[in-house]
């Protein structure tokens, strides 16, 4: 399977997420229609990251639109695209995998193969998680001791919320991270298209999820501290 075809398949797959059930009314008065239109106009852009949420907040299940926003911002959001620049630059510097070679051409190939994996993995996770109402969002625990907050980042690497708010094993990333890394063997170069490398990439995937959780947990505090210090 070619990387370009895989990206196209993944992007087309996400809009098929099960739509949220909505109650229908036979008759709607003019004021209700106006209110709905105004509400639609105030919706955030699909490229707007989801707001930070805490575990103590009243839980509202993730909507189909929020799930699509999660997919897009975690795939082509600036932090994730920037992260690819560093990992691709490092791979180019050490010339790994060697088939891509050095220089800008090699950098471009490495960046493209990484983006292919991210698109595929996030598409699988968003789609699979929607089937049983798994919430991919991170829920912070601000105000708790440092050790508790680290533990929360670890916990939400492996568990996720369901529609009723309780935490359960995060089956979607269990499927998406290994599935994506083993599936990508079909289009990767020979030196890394094997079980050993796929296992390493899978471990790296969960480590990356933990690192992302740490960022979600502490970045709002760091940002607020820096903002207040500058004023």
PDB file of C-alpha atoms in Angstrom:
ATOM      1  CA  UNK A   1       0.000   0.000   0.000  1.00  0.00           C
ATOM      2  CA  UNK A   2       1.437   3.377  -0.985  1.00  0.00           C
ATOM      3  CA  UNK A   3       1.701   6.092   1.727  1.00  0.00           C
ATOM      4  CA  UNK A   4      -0.344   8.562  -0.297  1.00  0.00           C
ATOM      5  CA  UNK A   5      -3.208   6.093  -0.645  1.00  0.00           C
ATOM      6  CA  UNK A   6      -3.051   5.320   3.057  1.00  0.00           C
ATOM      7  CA  UNK A   7      -3.313   9.007   4.022  1.00  0.00           C
ATOM      8  CA  UNK A   8      -6.275   9.463   1.682  1.00  0.00           C
ATOM      9  CA  UNK A   9      -7.989   6.375   3.106  1.00  0.00           C
ATOM     10  CA  UNK A  10      -7.442   7.558   6.683  1.00  0.00           C
ATOM     11  CA  UNK A  11      -8.768  11.058   5.999  1.00  0.00           C
ATOM     12  CA  UNK A  12     -11.851   9.646   4.286  1.00  0.00           C
ATOM     13  CA  UNK A  13     -12.381   7.235   7.167  1.00  0.00           C
ATOM     14  CA  UNK A  14     -12.722   9.825   9.926  1.00  0.00           C
ATOM     15  CA  UNK A  15     -15.891  11.568   8.684  1.00  0.00           C
ATOM     16  CA  UNK A  16     -17.612   8.183   8.950  1.00  0.00           C
ATOM     17  CA  UNK A  17     -17.504   8.435  12.749  1.00  0.00           C
ATOM     18  CA  UNK A  18     -20.925   7.548  14.137  1.00  0.00           C
ATOM     19  CA  UNK A  19     -23.045  10.646  14.399  1.00  0.00           C
ATOM     20  CA  UNK A  20     -24.357  11.666  17.785  1.00  0.00           C
ATOM     21  CA  UNK A  21     -27.981  10.779  18.318  1.00  0.00           C
ATOM     22  CA  UNK A  22     -30.263  13.801  18.060  1.00  0.00           C
ATOM     23  CA  UNK A  23     -33.872  14.241  18.997  1.00  0.00           C
ATOM     24  CA  UNK A  24     -36.122  15.412  16.190  1.00  0.00           C
ATOM     25  CA  UNK A  25     -39.140  17.671  16.407  1.00  0.00           C
ATOM     26  CA  UNK A  26     -41.922  17.878  13.850  1.00  0.00           C
ATOM     27  CA  UNK A  27     -42.436  21.571  14.280  1.00  0.00           C
ATOM     28  CA  UNK A  28     -39.898  24.212  15.192  1.00  0.00           C
ATOM     29  CA  UNK A  29     -40.834  27.822  15.699  1.00  0.00           C
ATOM     30  CA  UNK A  30     -38.893  30.643  14.138  1.00  0.00           C
ATOM     31  CA  UNK A  31     -37.082  31.614  17.344  1.00  0.00           C
ATOM     32  CA  UNK A  32     -35.736  28.084  17.847  1.00  0.00           C
ATOM     33  CA  UNK A  33     -34.368  28.022  14.314  1.00  0.00           C
ATOM     34  CA  UNK A  34     -32.700  31.406  14.846  1.00  0.00           C
ATOM     35  CA  UNK A  35     -31.125  30.196  18.095  1.00  0.00           C
ATOM     36  CA  UNK A  36     -29.718  27.114  16.393  1.00  0.00           C
ATOM     37  CA  UNK A  37     -28.308  29.183  13.539  1.00  0.00           C
ATOM     38  CA  UNK A  38     -26.559  31.512  15.979  1.00  0.00           C
ATOM     39  CA  UNK A  39     -25.172  28.533  17.878  1.00  0.00           C
ATOM     40  CA  UNK A  40     -23.751  27.049  14.676  1.00  0.00           C
ATOM     41  CA  UNK A  41     -22.076  30.343  13.844  1.00  0.00           C
ATOM     42  CA  UNK A  42     -20.297  30.334  17.224  1.00  0.00           C
ATOM     43  CA  UNK A  43     -18.791  26.863  16.787  1.00  0.00           C
ATOM     44  CA  UNK A  44     -14.994  26.807  16.968  1.00  0.00           C
ATOM     45  CA  UNK A  45     -13.059  25.997  13.828  1.00  0.00           C
ATOM     46  CA  UNK A  46     -12.256  22.343  13.229  1.00  0.00           C
ATOM     47  CA  UNK A  47      -8.587  23.338  13.500  1.00  0.00           C
ATOM     48  CA  UNK A  48      -9.077  24.831  16.990  1.00  0.00           C
ATOM     49  CA  UNK A  49      -7.575  22.561  19.685  1.00  0.00           C
ATOM     50  CA  UNK A  50      -9.994  21.236  22.286  1.00  0.00           C
ATOM     51  CA  UNK A  51     -10.059  23.205  25.532  1.00  0.00           C
ATOM     52  CA  UNK A  52      -8.193  21.894  28.542  1.00  0.00           C
ATOM     53  CA  UNK A  53     -10.506  19.927  30.836  1.00  0.00           C
ATOM     54  CA  UNK A  54     -10.079  18.792  34.437  1.00  0.00           C
ATOM     55  CA  UNK A  55     -11.213  15.560  36.011  1.00  0.00           C
ATOM     56  CA  UNK A  56     -13.370  17.462  38.518  1.00  0.00           C
ATOM     57  CA  UNK A  57     -15.360  19.296  35.844  1.00  0.00           C
ATOM     58  CA  UNK A  58     -18.880  18.076  35.112  1.00  0.00           C
ATOM     59  CA  UNK A  59     -18.305  15.452  32.445  1.00  0.00           C
ATOM     60  CA  UNK A  60     -19.876  15.912  29.028  1.00  0.00           C
ATOM     61  CA  UNK A  61     -19.272  13.090  26.508  1.00  0.00           C
ATOM     62  CA  UNK A  62     -17.205  14.026  23.509  1.00  0.00           C
ATOM     63  CA  UNK A  63     -19.255  14.971  20.445  1.00  0.00           C
ATOM     64  CA  UNK A  64     -18.645  13.861  16.864  1.00  0.00           C
ATOM     65  CA  UNK A  65     -17.403  17.339  15.968  1.00  0.00           C
ATOM     66  CA  UNK A  66     -15.036  17.408  18.938  1.00  0.00           C
ATOM     67  CA  UNK A  67     -13.711  13.988  17.944  1.00  0.00           C
ATOM     68  CA  UNK A  68     -13.020  15.274  14.438  1.00  0.00           C
ATOM     69  CA  UNK A  69     -11.294  18.338  15.934  1.00  0.00           C
ATOM     70  CA  UNK A  70      -9.188  15.991  18.072  1.00  0.00           C
ATOM     71  CA  UNK A  71      -8.151  14.058  14.973  1.00  0.00           C
ATOM     72  CA  UNK A  72      -7.241  17.143  12.954  1.00  0.00           C
ATOM     73  CA  UNK A  73      -5.410  19.078  15.685  1.00  0.00           C
ATOM     74  CA  UNK A  74      -3.468  15.995  16.806  1.00  0.00           C
ATOM     75  CA  UNK A  75      -2.476  15.268  13.218  1.00  0.00           C
ATOM     76  CA  UNK A  76      -1.768  18.604  11.517  1.00  0.00           C
ATOM     77  CA  UNK A  77      -1.691  20.930  14.531  1.00  0.00           C
ATOM     78  CA  UNK A  78       1.432  23.142  14.751  1.00  0.00           C
ATOM     79  CA  UNK A  79       3.011  21.297  17.741  1.00  0.00           C
ATOM     80  CA  UNK A  80       2.712  17.938  15.996  1.00  0.00           C
ATOM     81  CA  UNK A  81       4.006  19.215  12.665  1.00  0.00           C
ATOM     82  CA  UNK A  82       6.891  20.904  14.484  1.00  0.00           C
ATOM     83  CA  UNK A  83       7.682  17.687  16.329  1.00  0.00           C
ATOM     84  CA  UNK A  84       8.088  15.973  12.984  1.00  0.00           C
ATOM     85  CA  UNK A  85      10.730  18.509  11.983  1.00  0.00           C
ATOM     86  CA  UNK A  86      12.937  17.522  14.913  1.00  0.00           C
ATOM     87  CA  UNK A  87      12.530  13.752  14.575  1.00  0.00           C
ATOM     88  CA  UNK A  88      13.025  13.881  10.809  1.00  0.00           C
ATOM     89  CA  UNK A  89      16.078  16.115  11.182  1.00  0.00           C
ATOM     90  CA  UNK A  90      17.578  13.697  13.703  1.00  0.00           C
ATOM     91  CA  UNK A  91      16.924  10.728  11.421  1.00  0.00           C
ATOM     92  CA  UNK A  92      18.565  12.596   8.552  1.00  0.00           C
ATOM     93  CA  UNK A  93      21.578  13.524  10.693  1.00  0.00           C
ATOM     94  CA  UNK A  94      22.238   9.881  11.631  1.00  0.00           C
ATOM     95  CA  UNK A  95      21.052   8.657   8.212  1.00  0.00           C
ATOM     96  CA  UNK A  96      18.491   6.217   9.563  1.00  0.00           C
ATOM     97  CA  UNK A  97      16.972   4.476   7.749  1.00  0.00           C
ATOM     98  CA  UNK A  98      19.836   4.506   5.319  1.00  0.00           C
ATOM     99  CA  UNK A  99      17.634   3.941   2.249  1.00  0.00           C
ATOM    100  CA  UNK A 100      16.378   7.542   2.414  1.00  0.00           C
ATOM    101  CA  UNK A 101      19.864   8.973   2.337  1.00  0.00           C
ATOM    102  CA  UNK A 102      21.091  12.367   3.617  1.00  0.00           C
ATOM    103  CA  UNK A 103      20.093  15.859   2.510  1.00  0.00           C
ATOM    104  CA  UNK A 104      16.744  17.504   1.966  1.00  0.00           C
ATOM    105  CA  UNK A 105      15.372  14.615  -0.085  1.00  0.00           C
ATOM    106  CA  UNK A 106      16.020  12.209   2.774  1.00  0.00           C
ATOM    107  CA  UNK A 107      14.542  14.664   5.269  1.00  0.00           C
ATOM    108  CA  UNK A 108      11.394  14.960   3.140  1.00  0.00           C
ATOM    109  CA  UNK A 109      10.997  11.181   2.901  1.00  0.00           C
ATOM    110  CA  UNK A 110      11.380  10.774   6.664  1.00  0.00           C
ATOM    111  CA  UNK A 111       8.915  13.571   7.382  1.00  0.00           C
ATOM    112  CA  UNK A 112       6.410  12.080   4.956  1.00  0.00           C
ATOM    113  CA  UNK A 113       6.610   8.567   6.388  1.00  0.00           C
ATOM    114  CA  UNK A 114       6.151   9.936   9.905  1.00  0.00           C
ATOM    115  CA  UNK A 115       3.106  11.963   8.871  1.00  0.00           C
ATOM    116  CA  UNK A 116       1.656   8.912   7.148  1.00  0.00           C
ATOM    117  CA  UNK A 117       1.907   6.960  10.385  1.00  0.00           C
ATOM    118  CA  UNK A 118       0.339   9.729  12.456  1.00  0.00           C
ATOM    119  CA  UNK A 119      -2.601  10.133  10.075  1.00  0.00           C
ATOM    120  CA  UNK A 120      -3.239   6.401   9.986  1.00  0.00           C
ATOM    121  CA  UNK A 121      -2.897   5.892  13.750  1.00  0.00           C
ATOM    122  CA  UNK A 122      -5.101   8.849  14.698  1.00  0.00           C
ATOM    123  CA  UNK A 123      -7.733   7.837  12.151  1.00  0.00           C
ATOM    124  CA  UNK A 124      -7.865   4.306  13.555  1.00  0.00           C
ATOM    125  CA  UNK A 125      -8.051   5.592  17.129  1.00  0.00           C
ATOM    126  CA  UNK A 126     -10.751   8.182  16.422  1.00  0.00           C
ATOM    127  CA  UNK A 127     -12.881   5.761  14.438  1.00  0.00           C
ATOM    128  CA  UNK A 128     -12.510   2.755  16.725  1.00  0.00           C
ATOM    129  CA  UNK A 129     -13.024   4.817  19.868  1.00  0.00           C
ATOM    130  CA  UNK A 130     -16.269   6.245  18.502  1.00  0.00           C
ATOM    131  CA  UNK A 131     -17.747   2.756  18.241  1.00  0.00           C
ATOM    132  CA  UNK A 132     -17.889   2.287  22.018  1.00  0.00           C
ATOM    133  CA  UNK A 133     -17.807   5.924  23.155  1.00  0.00           C
ATOM    134  CA  UNK A 134     -14.169   6.142  24.186  1.00  0.00           C
ATOM    135  CA  UNK A 135     -13.032   9.704  24.916  1.00  0.00           C
ATOM    136  CA  UNK A 136      -9.473  10.490  23.696  1.00  0.00           C
ATOM    137  CA  UNK A 137      -9.254  13.800  25.593  1.00  0.00           C
ATOM    138  CA  UNK A 138      -6.865  14.328  28.494  1.00  0.00           C
ATOM    139  CA  UNK A 139      -8.334  15.305  31.890  1.00  0.00           C
ATOM    140  CA  UNK A 140      -6.030  17.306  34.128  1.00  0.00           C
ATOM    141  CA  UNK A 141      -5.862  17.197  37.935  1.00  0.00           C
ATOM    142  CA  UNK A 142      -4.546  20.690  38.789  1.00  0.00           C
ATOM    143  CA  UNK A 143      -4.072  21.413  42.474  1.00  0.00           C
ATOM    144  CA  UNK A 144      -3.058  17.827  43.231  1.00  0.00           C
ATOM    145  CA  UNK A 145       0.465  16.942  44.451  1.00  0.00           C
ATOM    146  CA  UNK A 146       3.134  16.636  41.766  1.00  0.00           C
ATOM    147  CA  UNK A 147       3.360  12.850  42.158  1.00  0.00           C
ATOM    148  CA  UNK A 148      -0.404  12.506  41.723  1.00  0.00           C
ATOM    149  CA  UNK A 149      -0.281  14.563  38.532  1.00  0.00           C
ATOM    150  CA  UNK A 150       2.508  12.433  37.087  1.00  0.00           C
ATOM    151  CA  UNK A 151       0.441   9.372  37.968  1.00  0.00           C
ATOM    152  CA  UNK A 152      -2.534  10.858  36.156  1.00  0.00           C
ATOM    153  CA  UNK A 153      -0.445  11.263  33.003  1.00  0.00           C
ATOM    154  CA  UNK A 154       0.603   7.617  33.291  1.00  0.00           C
ATOM    155  CA  UNK A 155      -2.964   6.453  33.932  1.00  0.00           C
ATOM    156  CA  UNK A 156      -4.449   8.266  30.942  1.00  0.00           C
ATOM    157  CA  UNK A 157      -1.833   6.705  28.709  1.00  0.00           C
ATOM    158  CA  UNK A 158      -3.641   3.402  29.197  1.00  0.00           C
ATOM    159  CA  UNK A 159      -7.218   4.270  30.216  1.00  0.00           C
ATOM    160  CA  UNK A 160      -9.885   6.598  28.847  1.00  0.00           C
ATOM    161  CA  UNK A 161     -13.341   7.806  29.755  1.00  0.00           C
ATOM    162  CA  UNK A 162     -16.559   6.288  28.451  1.00  0.00           C
ATOM    163  CA  UNK A 163     -19.882   8.013  27.745  1.00  0.00           C
ATOM    164  CA  UNK A 164     -21.007   7.717  31.378  1.00  0.00           C
ATOM    165  CA  UNK A 165     -17.759   9.310  32.621  1.00  0.00           C
ATOM    166  CA  UNK A 166     -16.115   6.250  34.158  1.00  0.00           C
ATOM    167  CA  UNK A 167     -12.557   5.246  33.262  1.00  0.00           C
ATOM    168  CA  UNK A 168     -11.852   1.989  31.432  1.00  0.00           C
ATOM    169  CA  UNK A 169      -8.998   0.499  29.388  1.00  0.00           C
ATOM    170  CA  UNK A 170      -8.184   2.653  26.351  1.00  0.00           C
ATOM    171  CA  UNK A 171      -8.817   0.004  23.708  1.00  0.00           C
ATOM    172  CA  UNK A 172      -8.688   2.462  20.788  1.00  0.00           C
ATOM    173  CA  UNK A 173      -4.981   3.336  21.205  1.00  0.00           C
ATOM    174  CA  UNK A 174      -4.305  -0.330  22.041  1.00  0.00           C
ATOM    175  CA  UNK A 175      -5.561  -1.031  18.525  1.00  0.00           C
ATOM    176  CA  UNK A 176      -4.283   2.085  16.780  1.00  0.00           C
ATOM    177  CA  UNK A 177      -0.679   2.305  17.968  1.00  0.00           C
ATOM    178  CA  UNK A 178       0.408  -1.303  17.340  1.00  0.00           C
ATOM    179  CA  UNK A 179      -1.918  -1.623  14.333  1.00  0.00           C
ATOM    180  CA  UNK A 180      -0.500   1.449  12.645  1.00  0.00           C
ATOM    181  CA  UNK A 181       3.110   0.479  13.280  1.00  0.00           C
ATOM    182  CA  UNK A 182       2.723  -3.064  12.012  1.00  0.00           C
ATOM    183  CA  UNK A 183       0.569  -1.952   9.078  1.00  0.00           C
ATOM    184  CA  UNK A 184       3.208   0.568   8.060  1.00  0.00           C
ATOM    185  CA  UNK A 185       5.613  -2.310   7.423  1.00  0.00           C
ATOM    186  CA  UNK A 186       3.807  -2.686   4.096  1.00  0.00           C
ATOM    187  CA  UNK A 187       5.160   0.637   2.816  1.00  0.00           C
ATOM    188  CA  UNK A 188       8.334   1.212   4.849  1.00  0.00           C
ATOM    189  CA  UNK A 189      11.824   0.580   3.480  1.00  0.00           C
ATOM    190  CA  UNK A 190      13.251  -2.896   3.984  1.00  0.00           C
ATOM    191  CA  UNK A 191      15.617  -2.058   6.857  1.00  0.00           C
ATOM    192  CA  UNK A 192      12.725  -1.076   9.184  1.00  0.00           C
ATOM    193  CA  UNK A 193       9.863  -3.133   7.734  1.00  0.00           C
ATOM    194  CA  UNK A 194      10.115  -5.954  10.273  1.00  0.00           C
ATOM    195  CA  UNK A 195       8.588  -7.112  13.544  1.00  0.00           C
ATOM    196  CA  UNK A 196      11.482  -5.879  15.701  1.00  0.00           C
ATOM    197  CA  UNK A 197      11.254  -2.310  14.439  1.00  0.00           C
ATOM    198  CA  UNK A 198       7.456  -2.340  14.576  1.00  0.00           C
ATOM    199  CA  UNK A 199       7.612  -3.324  18.257  1.00  0.00           C
ATOM    200  CA  UNK A 200      10.095  -0.521  18.955  1.00  0.00           C
ATOM    201  CA  UNK A 201       7.860   1.982  17.162  1.00  0.00           C
ATOM    202  CA  UNK A 202       4.894   0.734  19.206  1.00  0.00           C
ATOM    203  CA  UNK A 203       6.748   1.279  22.475  1.00  0.00           C
ATOM    204  CA  UNK A 204       7.795   4.716  21.228  1.00  0.00           C
ATOM    205  CA  UNK A 205       4.151   5.423  20.419  1.00  0.00           C
ATOM    206  CA  UNK A 206       3.004   4.799  23.989  1.00  0.00           C
ATOM    207  CA  UNK A 207       5.995   6.756  25.314  1.00  0.00           C
ATOM    208  CA  UNK A 208       4.986   9.619  23.053  1.00  0.00           C
ATOM    209  CA  UNK A 209       1.424   9.437  24.390  1.00  0.00           C
ATOM    210  CA  UNK A 210       2.757   9.718  27.935  1.00  0.00           C
ATOM    211  CA  UNK A 211       4.918  12.706  26.963  1.00  0.00           C
ATOM    212  CA  UNK A 212       1.898  14.355  25.340  1.00  0.00           C
ATOM    213  CA  UNK A 213      -0.103  13.784  28.536  1.00  0.00           C
ATOM    214  CA  UNK A 214       2.614  15.447  30.601  1.00  0.00           C
ATOM    215  CA  UNK A 215       2.446  18.445  28.288  1.00  0.00           C
ATOM    216  CA  UNK A 216      -1.353  18.609  28.633  1.00  0.00           C
ATOM    217  CA  UNK A 217      -1.091  18.321  32.421  1.00  0.00           C
ATOM    218  CA  UNK A 218       1.526  20.993  33.099  1.00  0.00           C
ATOM    219  CA  UNK A 219       1.562  23.356  30.121  1.00  0.00           C
ATOM    220  CA  UNK A 220      -1.447  25.455  31.288  1.00  0.00           C
ATOM    221  CA  UNK A 221       0.335  26.074  34.604  1.00  0.00           C
ATOM    222  CA  UNK A 222       3.616  26.949  32.886  1.00  0.00           C
ATOM    223  CA  UNK A 223       1.828  29.280  30.472  1.00  0.00           C
ATOM    224  CA  UNK A 224      -0.072  31.043  33.272  1.00  0.00           C
ATOM    225  CA  UNK A 225       3.107  31.438  35.313  1.00  0.00           C
ATOM    226  CA  UNK A 226       5.027  32.874  32.370  1.00  0.00           C
ATOM    227  CA  UNK A 227       2.134  35.195  31.473  1.00  0.00           C
ATOM    228  CA  UNK A 228       1.836  36.597  35.004  1.00  0.00           C
ATOM    229  CA  UNK A 229       5.609  37.014  35.297  1.00  0.00           C
ATOM    230  CA  UNK A 230       5.658  39.049  32.065  1.00  0.00           C
ATOM    231  CA  UNK A 231       3.084  41.416  33.558  1.00  0.00           C
TER     232      UNK A 231
END
